[in-house]
Amino acid sequence: MSKRNSISLKNGLTAAALALAATAFYGCDNSTAQNSLPIYGEREPVERTVDGKTVIDTIYHQIPDFAFVDQDSQRVTQETVAGKVYVTDFFFTSCPTICPKMKTQMLRVYEAYKDNPNVVLLSHSIDPAHDTVAVLKDYADRLGVETAKWHLLTGDKDSIYTMAEAYLAAAQEDEGAEGGFSHSGDFYLIDQQRRIRGHYNGTEEEDVDRLIRDIPLLLNEKKDEK
Amino acid sequence: MGAFALTTLTQCFTKKKDEGKRLYETHCQSCHMDDGSGLKSLIPPLAQADYLQTQRDQLPCIIRHGMDGSIVVNGVEYNKEMPGVEHLRVDHITNLLNYIQTNFGNDNPRYTMQEVEELLEACPPTR
């Protein structure tokens, strides 16, 4: 059982630090209404001077630019998700353990937001050598999903693993793990400014229910800002 | 004392009875799902699958060595590799198959251990 959801120690610690940071954040931010989502990751206060006064801005952890290819050989970059809310995860098509469950759950998110152009799904393959465009195409067709909504991504392996770190996700090659890779089954919810706003266990229905409920909070946030 | 013996006895039986279920949860559920429904056209269902009846004699070897290539289950084509579980003993495979054949809405005949043993002769363990 533990083998299935194996997370490396390093990543485990990152997750713990993240959880701690989130708690600390909540602790001093009681004013926020319950129906807004935390912003995860490191934050950095930056001082700047406006009209002779010092103002402190907070710079939040932001998902860096990226460039991958999807099941239709289309380039998918930060432009693809610009101004949109997206849900992302890491998987591989030949994964014998948690991936089929993750995909069953991601399909529920897909169905729930099928008709909303402001929500996109990105699933990164952590075995890009095997998961070529053709393999991903077959997988997507068999799942019965539309590319415009749900991009299955392949590309440069190092870039994919670097992105996994940016999402604070656990993903690594691991000969000891079934299928040759170990990764967490988490789904990450990313806002219009490419900030991490939630993480969910993608193998658990109740947690994915929570994700489905959280998405509108981000969609409405955009409206409020205008 | 009698009650105690009885509890131990039932526990023993319950455990036996659950072996197929436990094996299913350990080795199969991640792909075929809790309810045997599979995953779209990627992983075939076990629930009410015609394959369980039409290919009954192949199932012990499929569990031992896995399978790949194109197959059709309930009219849908599947083509993906399924890993085998080499180390399962004949009694394990019997319990597992009987669990599948009589759950998820299935009501197919059970296997005897002798039957499974004979069917497994077609595919001896590789190690």
Short mmCIF file of C-alpha atoms in Angstrom, two decimals:
data_model
loop_
_atom_site.label_atom_id
_atom_site.label_comp_id
_atom_site.label_asym_id
_atom_site.label_seq_id
_atom_site.Cartn_x
_atom_site.Cartn_y
_atom_site.Cartn_z
CA MET A 1 0.00 0.00 0.00
CA SER A 2 2.67 2.47 1.00
CA LYS A 3 4.54 1.52 -2.15
CA ARG A 4 1.70 2.72 -4.28
CA ASN A 5 1.67 6.23 -3.01
CA SER A 6 5.35 6.39 -2.38
CA ILE A 7 6.78 9.82 -2.05
CA SER A 8 10.47 10.46 -1.66
CA LEU A 9 11.64 11.83 1.65
CA LYS A 10 12.68 15.06 0.05
CA ASN A 11 9.31 15.59 -1.50
CA GLY A 12 7.63 14.51 1.67
CA LEU A 13 9.48 17.23 3.49
CA THR A 14 8.55 19.79 0.87
CA ALA A 15 4.95 18.79 1.32
CA ALA A 16 5.25 19.08 5.08
CA ALA A 17 6.86 22.49 4.80
CA LEU A 18 4.13 23.52 2.43
CA ALA A 19 1.43 22.35 4.79
CA LEU A 20 3.11 24.21 7.62
CA ALA A 21 3.41 27.37 5.59
CA ALA A 22 -0.24 27.12 4.67
CA THR A 23 -1.25 26.70 8.30
CA ALA A 24 0.89 29.63 9.34
CA PHE A 25 -0.69 31.66 6.62
CA TYR A 26 -4.17 30.76 7.72
CA GLY A 27 -3.22 31.58 11.28
CA CYS A 28 -2.57 35.23 10.58
CA ASP A 29 -5.20 35.72 7.99
CA ASN A 30 -8.45 35.21 9.84
CA SER A 31 -10.07 38.05 8.00
CA THR A 32 -10.40 36.11 4.77
CA ALA A 33 -13.80 34.60 4.33
CA GLN A 34 -14.02 30.83 4.48
CA ASN A 35 -14.88 30.64 0.85
CA SER A 36 -11.58 31.87 -0.47
CA LEU A 37 -8.63 29.60 -1.15
CA PRO A 38 -5.12 29.88 0.27
CA ILE A 39 -2.15 30.68 -1.95
CA TYR A 40 0.48 27.97 -1.61
CA GLY A 41 4.22 28.11 -1.94
CA GLU A 42 6.92 30.48 -0.89
CA ARG A 43 6.15 34.14 -0.69
CA GLU A 44 8.52 37.03 -0.65
CA PRO A 45 7.84 40.51 0.65
CA VAL A 46 9.23 43.14 -1.69
CA GLU A 47 9.58 46.76 -0.64
CA ARG A 48 9.01 49.49 -3.10
CA THR A 49 8.62 53.21 -2.78
CA VAL A 50 5.48 54.93 -3.94
CA ASP A 51 5.23 58.71 -3.52
CA GLY A 52 8.01 58.67 -0.96
CA LYS A 53 6.30 56.00 1.13
CA THR A 54 7.47 52.42 1.52
CA VAL A 55 4.94 49.87 0.38
CA ILE A 56 5.39 46.15 0.85
CA ASP A 57 4.21 43.89 -1.96
CA THR A 58 4.07 40.14 -1.68
CA ILE A 59 5.46 38.11 -4.52
CA TYR A 60 3.82 34.70 -4.62
CA HIS A 61 5.21 31.46 -5.93
CA GLN A 62 4.22 31.33 -9.57
CA ILE A 63 4.35 28.40 -11.97
CA PRO A 64 7.13 29.26 -14.46
CA ASP A 65 6.71 29.36 -18.24
CA PHE A 66 6.62 25.99 -19.93
CA ALA A 67 6.37 24.42 -23.38
CA PHE A 68 5.11 20.88 -23.97
CA VAL A 69 3.25 19.04 -26.71
CA ASP A 70 -0.20 17.47 -26.37
CA GLN A 71 -1.98 14.47 -27.89
CA ASP A 72 -2.73 16.46 -31.04
CA SER A 73 0.91 17.58 -31.47
CA GLN A 74 -0.12 21.08 -30.46
CA ARG A 75 2.27 23.20 -28.44
CA VAL A 76 0.92 23.85 -24.98
CA THR A 77 2.49 26.72 -23.05
CA GLN A 78 1.59 29.24 -20.38
CA GLU A 79 -0.33 31.01 -23.18
CA THR A 80 -2.71 28.05 -23.40
CA VAL A 81 -3.78 28.60 -19.80
CA ALA A 82 -3.51 32.40 -19.75
CA GLY A 83 -6.37 33.88 -17.74
CA LYS A 84 -7.80 30.42 -17.07
CA VAL A 85 -8.10 28.18 -14.08
CA TYR A 86 -6.46 24.83 -14.57
CA VAL A 87 -6.13 21.50 -12.84
CA THR A 88 -2.94 19.52 -13.33
CA ASP A 89 -1.45 16.16 -12.43
CA PHE A 90 1.41 13.77 -13.23
CA PHE A 91 0.89 10.25 -14.54
CA PHE A 92 2.06 7.76 -17.16
CA THR A 93 -0.01 5.63 -19.50
CA SER A 94 1.53 2.30 -18.51
CA CYS A 95 1.18 2.98 -14.77
CA PRO A 96 -0.11 -0.13 -13.00
CA THR A 97 -0.94 1.50 -9.68
CA ILE A 98 -2.79 4.72 -8.90
CA CYS A 99 -3.13 6.28 -12.37
CA PRO A 100 -6.33 4.56 -13.55
CA LYS A 101 -8.06 5.81 -10.39
CA MET A 102 -6.65 9.29 -10.92
CA LYS A 103 -7.97 9.27 -14.46
CA THR A 104 -11.41 8.12 -13.32
CA GLN A 105 -11.49 11.06 -10.93
CA MET A 106 -10.07 13.54 -13.45
CA LEU A 107 -12.85 12.47 -15.80
CA ARG A 108 -15.32 13.68 -13.18
CA VAL A 109 -13.66 17.10 -13.17
CA TYR A 110 -13.70 17.02 -16.97
CA GLU A 111 -17.41 16.24 -17.05
CA ALA A 112 -18.22 18.91 -14.47
CA TYR A 113 -16.47 21.69 -16.43
CA LYS A 114 -16.81 20.39 -19.95
CA ASP A 115 -18.74 23.42 -21.13
CA ASN A 116 -16.72 26.05 -19.31
CA PRO A 117 -13.94 27.42 -21.54
CA ASN A 118 -12.25 29.02 -18.53
CA VAL A 119 -11.27 25.69 -17.03
CA VAL A 120 -8.51 23.54 -18.56
CA LEU A 121 -6.91 20.25 -17.53
CA LEU A 122 -3.22 19.43 -18.04
CA SER A 123 -1.91 15.92 -17.37
CA HIS A 124 1.86 15.57 -17.64
CA SER A 125 3.42 12.24 -18.54
CA ILE A 126 6.43 11.49 -16.36
CA ASP A 127 7.47 8.79 -18.85
CA PRO A 128 7.72 10.93 -22.00
CA ALA A 129 10.07 8.48 -23.75
CA HIS A 130 7.28 5.90 -23.84
CA ASP A 131 4.35 8.31 -23.87
CA THR A 132 4.80 9.80 -27.31
CA VAL A 133 2.15 11.93 -29.00
CA ALA A 134 0.77 8.80 -30.68
CA VAL A 135 0.51 6.92 -27.38
CA LEU A 136 -1.18 9.89 -25.70
CA LYS A 137 -3.54 10.27 -28.65
CA ASP A 138 -4.67 6.66 -28.33
CA TYR A 139 -5.05 7.09 -24.56
CA ALA A 140 -7.11 10.28 -24.95
CA ASP A 141 -9.33 8.71 -27.61
CA ARG A 142 -9.96 5.73 -25.39
CA LEU A 143 -10.80 8.05 -22.50
CA GLY A 144 -13.11 9.86 -24.88
CA VAL A 145 -11.82 13.36 -24.10
CA GLU A 146 -11.48 16.51 -26.19
CA THR A 147 -8.04 18.01 -26.57
CA ALA A 148 -9.17 21.59 -26.14
CA LYS A 149 -10.26 20.85 -22.60
CA TRP A 150 -7.85 18.15 -21.48
CA HIS A 151 -4.28 18.24 -22.74
CA LEU A 152 -2.14 15.15 -22.13
CA LEU A 153 1.42 16.42 -22.21
CA THR A 154 4.74 15.00 -23.28
CA GLY A 155 8.05 16.69 -23.92
CA ASP A 156 11.56 17.03 -22.60
CA LYS A 157 11.86 14.79 -19.58
CA ASP A 158 13.97 17.15 -17.50
CA SER A 159 11.54 19.99 -18.15
CA ILE A 160 8.63 17.83 -17.03
CA TYR A 161 10.40 16.88 -13.80
CA THR A 162 11.34 20.52 -13.21
CA MET A 163 7.69 21.46 -13.65
CA ALA A 164 6.69 18.78 -11.17
CA GLU A 165 8.88 20.54 -8.63
CA ALA A 166 7.30 23.87 -9.45
CA TYR A 167 3.90 22.36 -8.65
CA LEU A 168 5.46 20.96 -5.45
CA ALA A 169 4.53 17.54 -6.77
CA ALA A 170 6.39 14.30 -6.17
CA ALA A 171 7.58 12.59 -9.34
CA GLN A 172 10.68 10.60 -10.00
CA GLU A 173 12.14 7.66 -11.81
CA ASP A 174 12.34 4.76 -9.40
CA GLU A 175 13.37 1.29 -10.42
CA GLY A 176 11.95 -0.12 -7.23
CA ALA A 177 8.47 1.22 -7.88
CA GLU A 178 5.90 -0.72 -9.88
CA GLY A 179 6.02 0.54 -13.44
CA GLY A 180 9.40 2.21 -12.88
CA PHE A 181 8.23 5.60 -11.66
CA SER A 182 6.95 6.84 -8.37
CA HIS A 183 4.74 9.86 -8.06
CA SER A 184 1.98 11.22 -5.92
CA GLY A 185 -1.62 11.04 -7.04
CA ASP A 186 -2.30 14.68 -6.31
CA PHE A 187 -4.27 17.13 -8.40
CA TYR A 188 -3.21 20.77 -8.23
CA LEU A 189 -5.55 23.68 -8.73
CA ILE A 190 -3.89 26.68 -10.37
CA ASP A 191 -5.40 30.15 -10.65
CA GLN A 192 -5.44 32.76 -13.44
CA GLN A 193 -2.10 34.13 -12.21
CA ARG A 194 -0.53 30.66 -12.23
CA ARG A 195 -0.47 30.36 -8.44
CA ILE A 196 -1.15 27.08 -6.62
CA ARG A 197 -4.48 27.40 -4.82
CA GLY A 198 -5.24 23.83 -3.82
CA HIS A 199 -4.03 20.28 -3.80
CA TYR A 200 -6.22 17.21 -3.65
CA ASN A 201 -5.77 13.47 -3.49
CA GLY A 202 -6.66 12.44 -7.03
CA THR A 203 -7.50 8.90 -6.02
CA GLU A 204 -10.17 9.89 -3.51
CA GLU A 205 -13.64 10.76 -4.58
CA GLU A 206 -14.42 13.04 -1.62
CA ASP A 207 -11.28 15.07 -2.12
CA VAL A 208 -12.06 15.46 -5.80
CA ASP A 209 -15.58 16.58 -4.85
CA ARG A 210 -13.87 19.33 -2.87
CA LEU A 211 -11.82 20.26 -5.94
CA ILE A 212 -14.95 20.46 -8.07
CA ARG A 213 -16.49 22.77 -5.45
CA ASP A 214 -13.34 24.92 -5.17
CA ILE A 215 -13.02 25.76 -8.87
CA PRO A 216 -15.92 28.27 -8.91
CA LEU A 217 -14.25 30.18 -6.04
CA LEU A 218 -11.36 30.97 -8.38
CA LEU A 219 -13.61 31.67 -11.34
CA ASN A 220 -15.55 34.21 -9.26
CA GLU A 221 -12.40 35.74 -7.83
CA LYS A 222 -11.50 36.96 -11.30
CA LYS A 223 -14.84 38.68 -11.63
CA ASP A 224 -14.52 40.40 -8.26
CA GLU A 225 -11.18 41.89 -9.18
CA LYS A 226 -12.57 43.62 -12.22
CA MET B 1 -15.15 -20.88 26.32
CA GLY B 2 -17.54 -22.27 23.73
CA ALA B 3 -18.38 -18.79 22.57
CA PHE B 4 -14.71 -18.03 22.31
CA ALA B 5 -14.06 -21.08 20.18
CA LEU B 6 -16.98 -20.16 18.02
CA THR B 7 -15.67 -16.64 17.45
CA THR B 8 -12.25 -17.90 16.52
CA LEU B 9 -13.82 -20.36 14.18
CA THR B 10 -16.00 -17.80 12.42
CA GLN B 11 -13.09 -15.42 12.19
CA CYS B 12 -11.13 -18.13 10.54
CA PHE B 13 -13.89 -18.77 8.07
CA THR B 14 -14.47 -15.11 7.40
CA LYS B 15 -10.83 -14.63 6.64
CA LYS B 16 -10.86 -17.51 4.20
CA LYS B 17 -13.99 -16.27 2.58
CA ASP B 18 -12.46 -12.85 2.15
CA GLU B 19 -9.26 -14.02 0.54
CA GLY B 20 -10.53 -13.46 -2.99
CA LYS B 21 -11.64 -9.97 -2.07
CA ARG B 22 -8.34 -9.16 -0.41
CA LEU B 23 -6.38 -10.41 -3.38
CA TYR B 24 -8.59 -8.39 -5.68
CA GLU B 25 -7.97 -5.24 -3.66
CA THR B 26 -4.23 -5.83 -3.63
CA HIS B 27 -3.62 -6.81 -7.23
CA CYS B 28 -6.50 -5.78 -9.43
CA GLN B 29 -8.58 -2.97 -7.99
CA SER B 30 -6.22 -0.16 -8.98
CA CYS B 31 -7.02 -0.85 -12.62
CA HIS B 32 -10.40 -2.59 -12.69
CA MET B 33 -11.84 -0.31 -9.95
CA ASP B 34 -13.74 -1.02 -6.72
CA ASP B 35 -16.88 -1.96 -8.59
CA GLY B 36 -15.22 -3.81 -11.47
CA SER B 37 -16.23 -1.12 -13.93
CA GLY B 38 -12.79 -0.60 -15.55
CA LEU B 39 -11.86 2.68 -17.23
CA LYS B 40 -13.61 3.77 -20.41
CA SER B 41 -12.01 2.00 -23.41
CA LEU B 42 -8.65 1.71 -21.64
CA ILE B 43 -9.30 -0.99 -19.07
CA PRO B 44 -12.10 -3.53 -19.62
CA PRO B 45 -14.80 -4.10 -17.01
CA LEU B 46 -15.11 -7.26 -14.97
CA ALA B 47 -18.66 -6.34 -13.97
CA GLN B 48 -21.04 -8.26 -16.24
CA ALA B 49 -18.25 -8.89 -18.74
CA ASP B 50 -19.07 -11.49 -21.39
CA TYR B 51 -15.35 -12.31 -21.48
CA LEU B 52 -15.55 -13.95 -18.04
CA GLN B 53 -17.94 -16.50 -19.48
CA THR B 54 -16.64 -16.90 -23.02
CA GLN B 55 -12.96 -17.13 -21.99
CA ARG B 56 -13.47 -18.82 -18.66
CA ASP B 57 -10.76 -21.41 -19.28
CA GLN B 58 -8.14 -18.78 -20.11
CA LEU B 59 -8.60 -16.74 -16.94
CA PRO B 60 -6.21 -18.61 -14.60
CA CYS B 61 -3.33 -18.12 -17.06
CA ILE B 62 -4.30 -14.48 -17.64
CA ILE B 63 -3.95 -13.86 -13.92
CA ARG B 64 -0.62 -15.64 -13.76
CA HIS B 65 1.05 -14.14 -16.83
CA GLY B 66 -1.06 -11.11 -17.68
CA MET B 67 -2.15 -10.37 -21.23
CA ASP B 68 -1.73 -7.92 -24.07
CA GLY B 69 -2.97 -7.32 -27.59
CA SER B 70 -6.41 -6.43 -28.80
CA ILE B 71 -9.44 -8.00 -27.11
CA VAL B 72 -13.16 -7.28 -27.24
CA VAL B 73 -15.23 -7.15 -24.06
CA ASN B 74 -18.96 -6.44 -24.26
CA GLY B 75 -18.50 -5.16 -27.80
CA VAL B 76 -15.74 -2.66 -26.96
CA GLU B 77 -12.17 -3.08 -28.18
CA TYR B 78 -9.30 -2.85 -25.66
CA ASN B 79 -5.59 -2.99 -26.34
CA LYS B 80 -3.28 -2.41 -23.43
CA GLU B 81 -0.95 -4.52 -21.41
CA MET B 82 -2.10 -6.11 -18.20
CA PRO B 83 0.63 -7.35 -15.83
CA GLY B 84 0.40 -10.86 -14.39
CA VAL B 85 0.87 -11.88 -10.77
CA GLU B 86 3.36 -14.73 -11.02
CA HIS B 87 3.62 -15.64 -7.37
CA LEU B 88 -0.05 -16.47 -6.72
CA ARG B 89 -0.68 -20.07 -5.71
CA VAL B 90 -3.39 -22.19 -7.23
CA ASP B 91 -5.66 -21.73 -4.18
CA HIS B 92 -5.17 -17.96 -4.35
CA ILE B 93 -6.09 -17.88 -8.01
CA THR B 94 -9.15 -20.02 -7.34
CA ASN B 95 -10.41 -17.70 -4.61
CA LEU B 96 -9.67 -14.62 -6.66
CA LEU B 97 -11.48 -15.93 -9.73
CA ASN B 98 -14.44 -17.04 -7.67
CA TYR B 99 -14.64 -13.60 -6.16
CA ILE B 100 -14.74 -12.02 -9.61
CA GLN B 101 -17.19 -14.53 -11.02
CA THR B 102 -19.69 -13.94 -8.19
CA ASN B 103 -19.38 -10.21 -7.49
CA PHE B 104 -19.93 -6.90 -9.33
CA GLY B 105 -23.32 -8.24 -10.39
CA ASN B 106 -21.79 -11.42 -11.83
CA ASP B 107 -23.41 -14.75 -11.16
CA ASN B 108 -21.16 -17.18 -13.01
CA PRO B 109 -20.19 -20.72 -11.99
CA ARG B 110 -17.36 -21.06 -9.48
CA TYR B 111 -14.09 -22.90 -10.10
CA THR B 112 -12.78 -25.80 -8.09
CA MET B 113 -9.14 -25.80 -7.15
CA GLN B 114 -8.60 -28.92 -9.23
CA GLU B 115 -10.05 -27.23 -12.29
CA VAL B 116 -7.76 -24.22 -11.87
CA GLU B 117 -4.78 -26.50 -11.36
CA GLU B 118 -5.48 -28.25 -14.65
CA LEU B 119 -5.99 -24.99 -16.52
CA LEU B 120 -2.72 -23.65 -15.15
CA GLU B 121 -0.81 -26.55 -16.67
CA ALA B 122 -1.03 -24.66 -19.96
CA CYS B 123 1.12 -21.86 -18.57
CA PRO B 124 3.76 -23.03 -16.09
CA PRO B 125 5.45 -20.34 -13.99
CA THR B 126 8.42 -18.81 -15.80
CA ARG B 127 10.66 -18.82 -12.76
#
